[in-house]
PDB file of C-alpha atoms and ligand atoms in Angstrom:
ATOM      1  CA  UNK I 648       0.000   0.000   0.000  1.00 69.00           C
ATOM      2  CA  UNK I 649       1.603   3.420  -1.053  1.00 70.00           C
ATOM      3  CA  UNK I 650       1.152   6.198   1.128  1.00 68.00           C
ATOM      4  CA  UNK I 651      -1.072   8.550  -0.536  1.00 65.00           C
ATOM      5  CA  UNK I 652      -3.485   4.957  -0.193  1.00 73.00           C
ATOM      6  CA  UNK I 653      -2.701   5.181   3.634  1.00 75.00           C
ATOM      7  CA  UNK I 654      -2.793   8.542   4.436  1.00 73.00           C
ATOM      8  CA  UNK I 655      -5.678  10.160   1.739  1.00 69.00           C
ATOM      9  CA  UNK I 656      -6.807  12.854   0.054  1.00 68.00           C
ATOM     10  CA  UNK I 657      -9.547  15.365   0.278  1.00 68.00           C
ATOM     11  CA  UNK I 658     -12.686  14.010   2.705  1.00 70.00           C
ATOM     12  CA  UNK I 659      -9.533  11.484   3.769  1.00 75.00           C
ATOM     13  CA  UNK I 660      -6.866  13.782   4.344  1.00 84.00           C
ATOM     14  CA  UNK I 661      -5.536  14.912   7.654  1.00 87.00           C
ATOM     15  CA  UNK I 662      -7.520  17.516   8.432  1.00 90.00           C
ATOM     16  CA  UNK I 663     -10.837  15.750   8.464  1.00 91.00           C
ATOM     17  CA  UNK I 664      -9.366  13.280  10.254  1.00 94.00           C
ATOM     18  CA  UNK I 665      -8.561  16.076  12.624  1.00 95.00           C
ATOM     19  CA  UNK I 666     -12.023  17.203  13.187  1.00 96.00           C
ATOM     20  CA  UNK I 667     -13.458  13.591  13.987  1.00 97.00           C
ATOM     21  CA  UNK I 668     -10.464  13.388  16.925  1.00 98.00           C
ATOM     22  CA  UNK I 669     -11.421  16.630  18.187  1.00 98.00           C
ATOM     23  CA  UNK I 670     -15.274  15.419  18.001  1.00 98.00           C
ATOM     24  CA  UNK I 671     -14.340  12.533  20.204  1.00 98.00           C
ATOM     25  CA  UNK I 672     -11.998  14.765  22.583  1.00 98.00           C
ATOM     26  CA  UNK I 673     -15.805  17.076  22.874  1.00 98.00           C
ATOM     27  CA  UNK I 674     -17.375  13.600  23.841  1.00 97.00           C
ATOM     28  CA  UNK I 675     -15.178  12.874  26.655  1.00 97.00           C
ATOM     29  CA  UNK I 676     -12.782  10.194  25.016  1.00 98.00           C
ATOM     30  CA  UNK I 677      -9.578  11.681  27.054  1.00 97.00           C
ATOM     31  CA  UNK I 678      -7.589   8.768  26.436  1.00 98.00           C
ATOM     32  CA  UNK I 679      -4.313  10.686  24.627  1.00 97.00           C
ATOM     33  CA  UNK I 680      -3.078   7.075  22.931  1.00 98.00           C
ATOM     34  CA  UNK I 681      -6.599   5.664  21.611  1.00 98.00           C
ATOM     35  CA  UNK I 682      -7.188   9.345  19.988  1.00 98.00           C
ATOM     36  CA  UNK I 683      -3.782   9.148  18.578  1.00 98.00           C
ATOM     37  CA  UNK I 684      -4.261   5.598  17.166  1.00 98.00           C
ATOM     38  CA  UNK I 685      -7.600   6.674  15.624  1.00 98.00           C
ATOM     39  CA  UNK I 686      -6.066  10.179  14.173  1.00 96.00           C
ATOM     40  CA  UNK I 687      -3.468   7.607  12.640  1.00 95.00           C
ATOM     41  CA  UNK I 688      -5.277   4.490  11.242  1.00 96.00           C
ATOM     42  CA  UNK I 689      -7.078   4.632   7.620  1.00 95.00           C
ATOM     43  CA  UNK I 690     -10.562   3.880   8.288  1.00 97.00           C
ATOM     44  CA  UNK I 691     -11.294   4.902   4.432  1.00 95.00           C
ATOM     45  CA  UNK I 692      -9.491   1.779   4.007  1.00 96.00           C
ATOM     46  CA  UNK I 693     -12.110  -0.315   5.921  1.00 97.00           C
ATOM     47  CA  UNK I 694     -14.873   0.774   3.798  1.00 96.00           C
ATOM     48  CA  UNK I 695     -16.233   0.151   0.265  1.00 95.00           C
ATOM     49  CA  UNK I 696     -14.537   3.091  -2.056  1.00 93.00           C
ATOM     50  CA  UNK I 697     -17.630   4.650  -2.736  1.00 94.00           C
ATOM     51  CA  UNK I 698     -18.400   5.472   1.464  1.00 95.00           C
ATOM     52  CA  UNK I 699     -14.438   6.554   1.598  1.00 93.00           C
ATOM     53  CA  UNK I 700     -15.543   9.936   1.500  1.00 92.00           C
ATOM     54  CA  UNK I 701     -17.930   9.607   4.978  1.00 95.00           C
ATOM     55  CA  UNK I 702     -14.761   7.565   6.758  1.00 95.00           C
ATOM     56  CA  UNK I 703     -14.180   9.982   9.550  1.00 96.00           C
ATOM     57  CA  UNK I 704     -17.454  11.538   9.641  1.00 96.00           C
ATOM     58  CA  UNK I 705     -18.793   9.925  13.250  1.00 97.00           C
ATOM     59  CA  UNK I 706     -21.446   7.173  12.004  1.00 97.00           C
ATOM     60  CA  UNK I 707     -21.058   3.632  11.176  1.00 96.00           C
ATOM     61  CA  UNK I 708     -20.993   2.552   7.923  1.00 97.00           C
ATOM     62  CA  UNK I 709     -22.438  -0.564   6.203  1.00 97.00           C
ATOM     63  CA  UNK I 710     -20.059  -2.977   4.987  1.00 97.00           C
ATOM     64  CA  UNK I 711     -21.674  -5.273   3.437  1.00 96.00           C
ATOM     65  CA  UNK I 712     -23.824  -8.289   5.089  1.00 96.00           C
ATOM     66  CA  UNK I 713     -25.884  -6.244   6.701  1.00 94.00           C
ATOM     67  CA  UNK I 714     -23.529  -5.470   8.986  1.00 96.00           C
ATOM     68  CA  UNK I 715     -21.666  -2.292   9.797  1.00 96.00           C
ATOM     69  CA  UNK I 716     -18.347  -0.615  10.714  1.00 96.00           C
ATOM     70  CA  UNK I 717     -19.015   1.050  14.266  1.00 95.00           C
ATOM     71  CA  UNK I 718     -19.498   4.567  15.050  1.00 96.00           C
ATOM     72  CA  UNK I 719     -15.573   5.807  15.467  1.00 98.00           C
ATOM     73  CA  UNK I 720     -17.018   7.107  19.203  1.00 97.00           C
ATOM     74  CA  UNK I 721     -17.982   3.558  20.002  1.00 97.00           C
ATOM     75  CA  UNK I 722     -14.712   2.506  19.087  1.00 98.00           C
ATOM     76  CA  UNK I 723     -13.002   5.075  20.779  1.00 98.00           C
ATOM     77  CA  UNK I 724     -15.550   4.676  24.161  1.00 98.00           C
ATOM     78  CA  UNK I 725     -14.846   0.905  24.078  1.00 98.00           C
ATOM     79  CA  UNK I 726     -10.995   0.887  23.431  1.00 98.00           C
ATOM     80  CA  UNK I 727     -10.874   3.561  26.225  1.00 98.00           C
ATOM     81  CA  UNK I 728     -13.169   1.265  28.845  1.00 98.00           C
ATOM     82  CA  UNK I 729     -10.717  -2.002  27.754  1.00 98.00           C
ATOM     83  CA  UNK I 730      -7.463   0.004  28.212  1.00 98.00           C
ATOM     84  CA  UNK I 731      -8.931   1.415  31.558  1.00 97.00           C
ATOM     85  CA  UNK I 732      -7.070  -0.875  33.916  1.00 95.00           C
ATOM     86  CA  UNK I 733      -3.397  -1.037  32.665  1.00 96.00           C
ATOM     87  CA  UNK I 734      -1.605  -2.328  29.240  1.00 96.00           C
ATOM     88  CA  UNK I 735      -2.776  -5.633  27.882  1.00 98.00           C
ATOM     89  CA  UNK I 736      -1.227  -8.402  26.834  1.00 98.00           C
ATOM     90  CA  UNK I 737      -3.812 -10.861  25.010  1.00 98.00           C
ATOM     91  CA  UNK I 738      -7.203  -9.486  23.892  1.00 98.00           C
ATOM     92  CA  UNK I 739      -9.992 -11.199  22.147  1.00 98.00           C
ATOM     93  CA  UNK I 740     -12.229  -9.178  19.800  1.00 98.00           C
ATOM     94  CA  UNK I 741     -15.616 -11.073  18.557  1.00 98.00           C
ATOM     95  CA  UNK I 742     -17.079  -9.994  15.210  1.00 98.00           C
ATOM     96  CA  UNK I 743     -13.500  -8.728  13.274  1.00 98.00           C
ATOM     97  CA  UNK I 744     -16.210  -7.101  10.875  1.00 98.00           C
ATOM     98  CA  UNK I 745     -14.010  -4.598   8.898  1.00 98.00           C
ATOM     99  CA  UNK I 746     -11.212  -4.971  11.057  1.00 98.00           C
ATOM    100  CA  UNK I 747     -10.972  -1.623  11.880  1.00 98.00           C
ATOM    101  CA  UNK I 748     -11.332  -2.487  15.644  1.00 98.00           C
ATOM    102  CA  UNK I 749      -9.134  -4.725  15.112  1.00 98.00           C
ATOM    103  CA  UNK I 750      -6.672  -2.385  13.698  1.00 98.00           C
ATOM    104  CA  UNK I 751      -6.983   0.145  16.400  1.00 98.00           C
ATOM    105  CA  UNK I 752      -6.381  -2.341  19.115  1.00 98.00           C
ATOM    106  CA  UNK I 753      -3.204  -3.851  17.464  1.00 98.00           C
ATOM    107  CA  UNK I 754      -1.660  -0.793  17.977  1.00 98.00           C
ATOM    108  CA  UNK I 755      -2.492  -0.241  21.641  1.00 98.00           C
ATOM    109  CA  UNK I 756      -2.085  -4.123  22.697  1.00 98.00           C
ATOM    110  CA  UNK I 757       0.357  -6.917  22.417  1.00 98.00           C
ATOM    111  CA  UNK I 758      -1.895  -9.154  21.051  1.00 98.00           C
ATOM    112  CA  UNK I 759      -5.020  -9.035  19.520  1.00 98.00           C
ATOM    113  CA  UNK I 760      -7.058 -12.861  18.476  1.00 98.00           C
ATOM    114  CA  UNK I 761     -10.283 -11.770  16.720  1.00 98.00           C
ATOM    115  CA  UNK I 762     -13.392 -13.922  15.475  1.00 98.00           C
ATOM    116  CA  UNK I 763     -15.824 -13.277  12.840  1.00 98.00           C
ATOM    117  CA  UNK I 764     -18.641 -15.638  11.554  1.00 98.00           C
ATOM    118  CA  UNK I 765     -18.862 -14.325   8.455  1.00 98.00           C
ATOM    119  CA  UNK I 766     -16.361 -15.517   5.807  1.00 98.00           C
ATOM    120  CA  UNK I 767     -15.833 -12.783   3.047  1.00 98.00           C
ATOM    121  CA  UNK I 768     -15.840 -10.120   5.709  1.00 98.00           C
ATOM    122  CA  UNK I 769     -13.371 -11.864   7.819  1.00 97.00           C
ATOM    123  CA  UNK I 770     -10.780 -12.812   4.580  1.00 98.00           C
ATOM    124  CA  UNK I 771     -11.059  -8.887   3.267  1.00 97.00           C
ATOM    125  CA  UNK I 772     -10.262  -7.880   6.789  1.00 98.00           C
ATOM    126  CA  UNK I 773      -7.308 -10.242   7.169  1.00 98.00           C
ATOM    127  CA  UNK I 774      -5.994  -8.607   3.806  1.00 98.00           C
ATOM    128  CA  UNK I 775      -6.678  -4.639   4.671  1.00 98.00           C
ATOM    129  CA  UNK I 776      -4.419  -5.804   7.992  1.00 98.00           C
ATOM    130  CA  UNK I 777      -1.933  -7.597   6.321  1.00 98.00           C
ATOM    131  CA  UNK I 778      -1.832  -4.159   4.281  1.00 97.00           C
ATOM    132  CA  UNK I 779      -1.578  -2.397   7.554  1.00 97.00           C
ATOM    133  CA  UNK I 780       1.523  -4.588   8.352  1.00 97.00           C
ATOM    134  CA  UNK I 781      -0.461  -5.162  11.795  1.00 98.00           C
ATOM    135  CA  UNK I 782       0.997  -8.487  12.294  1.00 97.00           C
ATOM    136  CA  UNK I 783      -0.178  -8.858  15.958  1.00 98.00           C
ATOM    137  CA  UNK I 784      -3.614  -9.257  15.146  1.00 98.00           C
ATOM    138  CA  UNK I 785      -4.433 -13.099  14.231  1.00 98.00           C
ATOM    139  CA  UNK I 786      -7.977 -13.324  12.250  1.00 97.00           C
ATOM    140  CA  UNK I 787      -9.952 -16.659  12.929  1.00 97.00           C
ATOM    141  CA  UNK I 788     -13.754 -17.624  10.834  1.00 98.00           C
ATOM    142  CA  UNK I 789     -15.469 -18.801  13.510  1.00 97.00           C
ATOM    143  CA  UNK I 790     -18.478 -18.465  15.900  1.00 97.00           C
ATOM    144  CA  UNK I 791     -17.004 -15.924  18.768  1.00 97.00           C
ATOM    145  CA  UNK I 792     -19.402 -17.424  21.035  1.00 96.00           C
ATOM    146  CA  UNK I 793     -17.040 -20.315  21.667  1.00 96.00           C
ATOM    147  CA  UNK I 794     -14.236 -17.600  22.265  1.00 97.00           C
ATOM    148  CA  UNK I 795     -10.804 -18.985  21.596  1.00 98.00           C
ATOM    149  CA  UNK I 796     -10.242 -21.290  23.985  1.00 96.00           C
ATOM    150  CA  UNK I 797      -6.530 -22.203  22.800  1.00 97.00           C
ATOM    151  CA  UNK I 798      -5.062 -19.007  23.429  1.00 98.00           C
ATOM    152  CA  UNK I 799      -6.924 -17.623  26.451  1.00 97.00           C
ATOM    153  CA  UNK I 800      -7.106 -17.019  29.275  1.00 98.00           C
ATOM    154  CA  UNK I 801      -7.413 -13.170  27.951  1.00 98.00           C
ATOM    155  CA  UNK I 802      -7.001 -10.025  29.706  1.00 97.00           C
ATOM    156  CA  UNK I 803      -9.136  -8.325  27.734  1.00 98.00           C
ATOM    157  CA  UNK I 804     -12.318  -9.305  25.641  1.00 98.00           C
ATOM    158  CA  UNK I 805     -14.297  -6.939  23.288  1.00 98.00           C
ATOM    159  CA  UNK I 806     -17.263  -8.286  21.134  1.00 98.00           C
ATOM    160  CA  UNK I 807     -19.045  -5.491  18.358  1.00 94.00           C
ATOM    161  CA  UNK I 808     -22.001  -7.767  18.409  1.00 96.00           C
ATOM    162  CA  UNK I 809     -25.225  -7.861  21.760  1.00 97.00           C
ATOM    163  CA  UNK I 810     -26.281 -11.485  22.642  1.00 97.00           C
ATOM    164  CA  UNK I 811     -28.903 -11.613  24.994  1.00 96.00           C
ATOM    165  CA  UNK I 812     -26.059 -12.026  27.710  1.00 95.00           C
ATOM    166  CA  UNK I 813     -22.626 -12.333  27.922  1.00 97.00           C
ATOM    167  CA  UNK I 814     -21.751 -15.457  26.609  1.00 97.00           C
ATOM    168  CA  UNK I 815     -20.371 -18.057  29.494  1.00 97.00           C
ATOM    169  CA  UNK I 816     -17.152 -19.218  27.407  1.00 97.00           C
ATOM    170  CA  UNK I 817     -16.020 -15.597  27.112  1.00 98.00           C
ATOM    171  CA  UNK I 818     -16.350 -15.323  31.012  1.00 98.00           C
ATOM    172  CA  UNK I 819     -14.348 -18.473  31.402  1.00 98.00           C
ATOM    173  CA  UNK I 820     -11.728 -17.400  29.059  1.00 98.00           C
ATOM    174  CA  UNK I 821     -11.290 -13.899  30.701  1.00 98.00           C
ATOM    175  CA  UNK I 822      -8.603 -13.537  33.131  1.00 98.00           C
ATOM    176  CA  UNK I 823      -8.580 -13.205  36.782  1.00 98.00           C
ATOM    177  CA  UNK I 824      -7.866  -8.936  36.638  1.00 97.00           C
ATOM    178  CA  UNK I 825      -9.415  -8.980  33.078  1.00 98.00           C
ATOM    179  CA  UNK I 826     -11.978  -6.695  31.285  1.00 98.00           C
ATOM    180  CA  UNK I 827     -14.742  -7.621  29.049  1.00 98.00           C
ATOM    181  CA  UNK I 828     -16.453  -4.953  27.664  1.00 98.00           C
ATOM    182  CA  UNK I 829     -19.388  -5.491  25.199  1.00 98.00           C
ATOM    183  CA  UNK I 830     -23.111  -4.568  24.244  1.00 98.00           C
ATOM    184  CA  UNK I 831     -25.823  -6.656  25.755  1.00 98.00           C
ATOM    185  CA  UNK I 832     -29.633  -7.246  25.227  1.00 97.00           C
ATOM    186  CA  UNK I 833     -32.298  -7.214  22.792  1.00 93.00           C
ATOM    187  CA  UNK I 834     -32.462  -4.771  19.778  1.00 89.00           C
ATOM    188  CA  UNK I 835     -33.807  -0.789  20.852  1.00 90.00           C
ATOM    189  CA  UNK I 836     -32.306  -1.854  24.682  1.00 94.00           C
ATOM    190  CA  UNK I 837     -29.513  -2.594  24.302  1.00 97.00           C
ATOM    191  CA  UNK I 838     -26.353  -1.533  27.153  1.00 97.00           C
ATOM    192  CA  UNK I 839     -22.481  -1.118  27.219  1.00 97.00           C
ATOM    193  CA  UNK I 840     -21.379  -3.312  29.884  1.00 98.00           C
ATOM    194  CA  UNK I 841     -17.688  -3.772  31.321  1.00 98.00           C
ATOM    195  CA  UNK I 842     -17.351  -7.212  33.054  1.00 98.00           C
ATOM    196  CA  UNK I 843     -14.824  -7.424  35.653  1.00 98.00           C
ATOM    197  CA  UNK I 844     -12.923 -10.432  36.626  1.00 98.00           C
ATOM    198  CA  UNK I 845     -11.206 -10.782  40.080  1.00 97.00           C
ATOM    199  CA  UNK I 846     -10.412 -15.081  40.620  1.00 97.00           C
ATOM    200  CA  UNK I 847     -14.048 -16.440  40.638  1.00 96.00           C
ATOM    201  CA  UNK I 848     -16.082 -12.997  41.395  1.00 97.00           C
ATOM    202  CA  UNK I 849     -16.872 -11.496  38.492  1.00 98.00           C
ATOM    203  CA  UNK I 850     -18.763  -7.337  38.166  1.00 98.00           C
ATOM    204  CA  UNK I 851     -20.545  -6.007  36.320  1.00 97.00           C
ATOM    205  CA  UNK I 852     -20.964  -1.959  35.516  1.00 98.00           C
ATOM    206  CA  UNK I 853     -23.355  -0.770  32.638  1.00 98.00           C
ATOM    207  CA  UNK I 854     -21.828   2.114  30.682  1.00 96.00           C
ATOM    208  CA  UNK I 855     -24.675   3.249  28.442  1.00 94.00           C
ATOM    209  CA  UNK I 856     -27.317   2.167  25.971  1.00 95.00           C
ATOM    210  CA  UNK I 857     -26.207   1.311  22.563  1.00 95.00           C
ATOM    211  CA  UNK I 858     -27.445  -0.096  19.471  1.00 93.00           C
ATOM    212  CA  UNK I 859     -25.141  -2.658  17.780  1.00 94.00           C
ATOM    213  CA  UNK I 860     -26.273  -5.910  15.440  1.00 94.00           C
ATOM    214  CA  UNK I 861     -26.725  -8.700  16.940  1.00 95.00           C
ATOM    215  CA  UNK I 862     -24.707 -11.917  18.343  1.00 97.00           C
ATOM    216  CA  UNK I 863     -25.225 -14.901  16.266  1.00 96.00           C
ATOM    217  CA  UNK I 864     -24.308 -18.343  16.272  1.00 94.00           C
ATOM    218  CA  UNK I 865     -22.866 -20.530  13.654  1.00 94.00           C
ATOM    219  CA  UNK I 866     -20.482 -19.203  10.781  1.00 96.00           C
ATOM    220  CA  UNK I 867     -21.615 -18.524   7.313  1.00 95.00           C
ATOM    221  CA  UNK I 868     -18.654 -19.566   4.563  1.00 94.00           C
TER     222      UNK I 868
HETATM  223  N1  SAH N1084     -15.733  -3.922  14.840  1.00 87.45           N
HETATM  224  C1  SAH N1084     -16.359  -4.205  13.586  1.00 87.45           C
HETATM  225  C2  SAH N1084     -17.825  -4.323  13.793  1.00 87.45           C
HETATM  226  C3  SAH N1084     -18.512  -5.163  12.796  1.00 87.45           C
HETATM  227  S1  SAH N1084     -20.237  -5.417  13.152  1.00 87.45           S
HETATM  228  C4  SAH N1084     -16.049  -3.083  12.630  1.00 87.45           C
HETATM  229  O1  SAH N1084     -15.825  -1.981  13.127  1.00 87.45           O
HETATM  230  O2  SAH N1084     -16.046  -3.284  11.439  1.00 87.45           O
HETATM  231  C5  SAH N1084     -20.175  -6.849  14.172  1.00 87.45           C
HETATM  232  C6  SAH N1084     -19.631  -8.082  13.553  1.00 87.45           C
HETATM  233  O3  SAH N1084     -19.831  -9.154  14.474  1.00 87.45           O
HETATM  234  C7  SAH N1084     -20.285  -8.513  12.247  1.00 87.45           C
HETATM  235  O4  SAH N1084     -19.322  -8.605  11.250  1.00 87.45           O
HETATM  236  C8  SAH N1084     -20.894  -9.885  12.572  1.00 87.45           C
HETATM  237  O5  SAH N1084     -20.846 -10.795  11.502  1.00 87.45           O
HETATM  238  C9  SAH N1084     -20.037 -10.338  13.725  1.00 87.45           C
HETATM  239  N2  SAH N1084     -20.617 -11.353  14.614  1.00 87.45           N
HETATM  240  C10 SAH N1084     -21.877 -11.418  15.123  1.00 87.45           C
HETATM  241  N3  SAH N1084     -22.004 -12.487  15.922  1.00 87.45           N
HETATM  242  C11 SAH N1084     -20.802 -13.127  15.914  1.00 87.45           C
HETATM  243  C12 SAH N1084     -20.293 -14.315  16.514  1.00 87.45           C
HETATM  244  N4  SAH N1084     -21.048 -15.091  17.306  1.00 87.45           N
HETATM  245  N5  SAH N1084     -19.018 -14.671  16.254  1.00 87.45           N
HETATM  246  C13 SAH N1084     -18.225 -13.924  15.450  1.00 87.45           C
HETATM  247  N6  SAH N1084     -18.640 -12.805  14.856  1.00 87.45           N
HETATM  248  C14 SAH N1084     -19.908 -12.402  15.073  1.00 87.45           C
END
């Protein structure tokens, strides 16, 4: 990827990806490194060519599937809530989607493992971070509901999708200390939890209502 590709032009250039970072900053995203991560990552490159223009406007995005890139606060909020607690070493994401996510926790972890059930999605993100040269993030096609039980325990989980509650593999396979943030409930009620893990006790704070798609088993090649 050359860098006029990476960096943009026009509705991609620097300064509109200025003006979504400052957005964020107004929402209360005061996290210096997850603001600098998102002023610095491509999302144009996450998208179909002909949405490139609306990458840093704050809305999510379809991308293809029916499913959709998150709102960039929702990343930022989220990222923030996960790095909350200290540096992490292994997180799991469920539902890679575009990858962008992904992206912006590769840079800000050691490791990131991420799931998605849907195949095309999940190979054209693998490529966009191959792209990247974000070599820390390992893609899987799978159902995220079974987490990734070979390389937890995690220290950090983050799913873009709402079950109906937090799935009980995902709470095994979080770490005693760990986070878990993701959205939980039924479509129009849905809320931002953060799951805390402390040896068998585990917390849980809700953040805010949210709308996200939802958690679904099985994988679709
Ligand atoms: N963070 C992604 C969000 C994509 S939308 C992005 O910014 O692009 C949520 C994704 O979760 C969808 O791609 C959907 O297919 C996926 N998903 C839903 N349920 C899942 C499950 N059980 N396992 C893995 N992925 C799942």
């Amino acid at each position: 990827m050359n860098s006029a590709t990476v960096n943009g032009i026009g509705m991609t250039s620097p300064r509109t990806r200025d003006r979504l970072i400052q957005r964020l900053a107004d929402r209360g995203i005061d996290d210096y490194k997850v603001l600098e991560v998102m002023r610095q990552t491509p999302r144009h490159l996450f998208v179909d060519e002909a949405l490139a223009h609306r990458a840093y406007e704050d809305t999510a995005l379809p991308i293809g599937f029916s499913q959709t890139l998150s709102q960039p606060y929702i990343v930022a909020r989220m990222t923030q809530l996960l790095l909350a607690g200290g540096p992490l070493k292994k997180v799991l994401e469920v539902g890679t989607g575009s990858g962008y996510q992904t992206a912006v926790l590769a840079q800000l972890v050691e490791h990131v493992y991420s799931v998605e059930r849907i195949k095309p999605l999940q190979l054209r993100a693998k490529k966009r971070l191959a792209g990247l040269k974000l070599y820390n993030a390992l893609c899987k096609h799978s159902d995220g509901g079974l987490g990734w039980e070979r390389e937890g325990p995690f220290d950090g989980i983050l799913s873009a999708a709402a079950p109906k509650k937090v799935p009980a593999e995902l709470l095994q396979q979080l770490a005693s200390g760990g986070r878990l943030v993701m959205p939980v409930g039924d479509a129009g009620q849905q809320e931002l939890v953060l799951v805390t893990r402390e040896g068998s006790s585990f917390d849980c704070q809700v953040i805010e209502g949210v709308n996200f798609v939802p958690f679904l088993s099985g994988t679709v090649s």
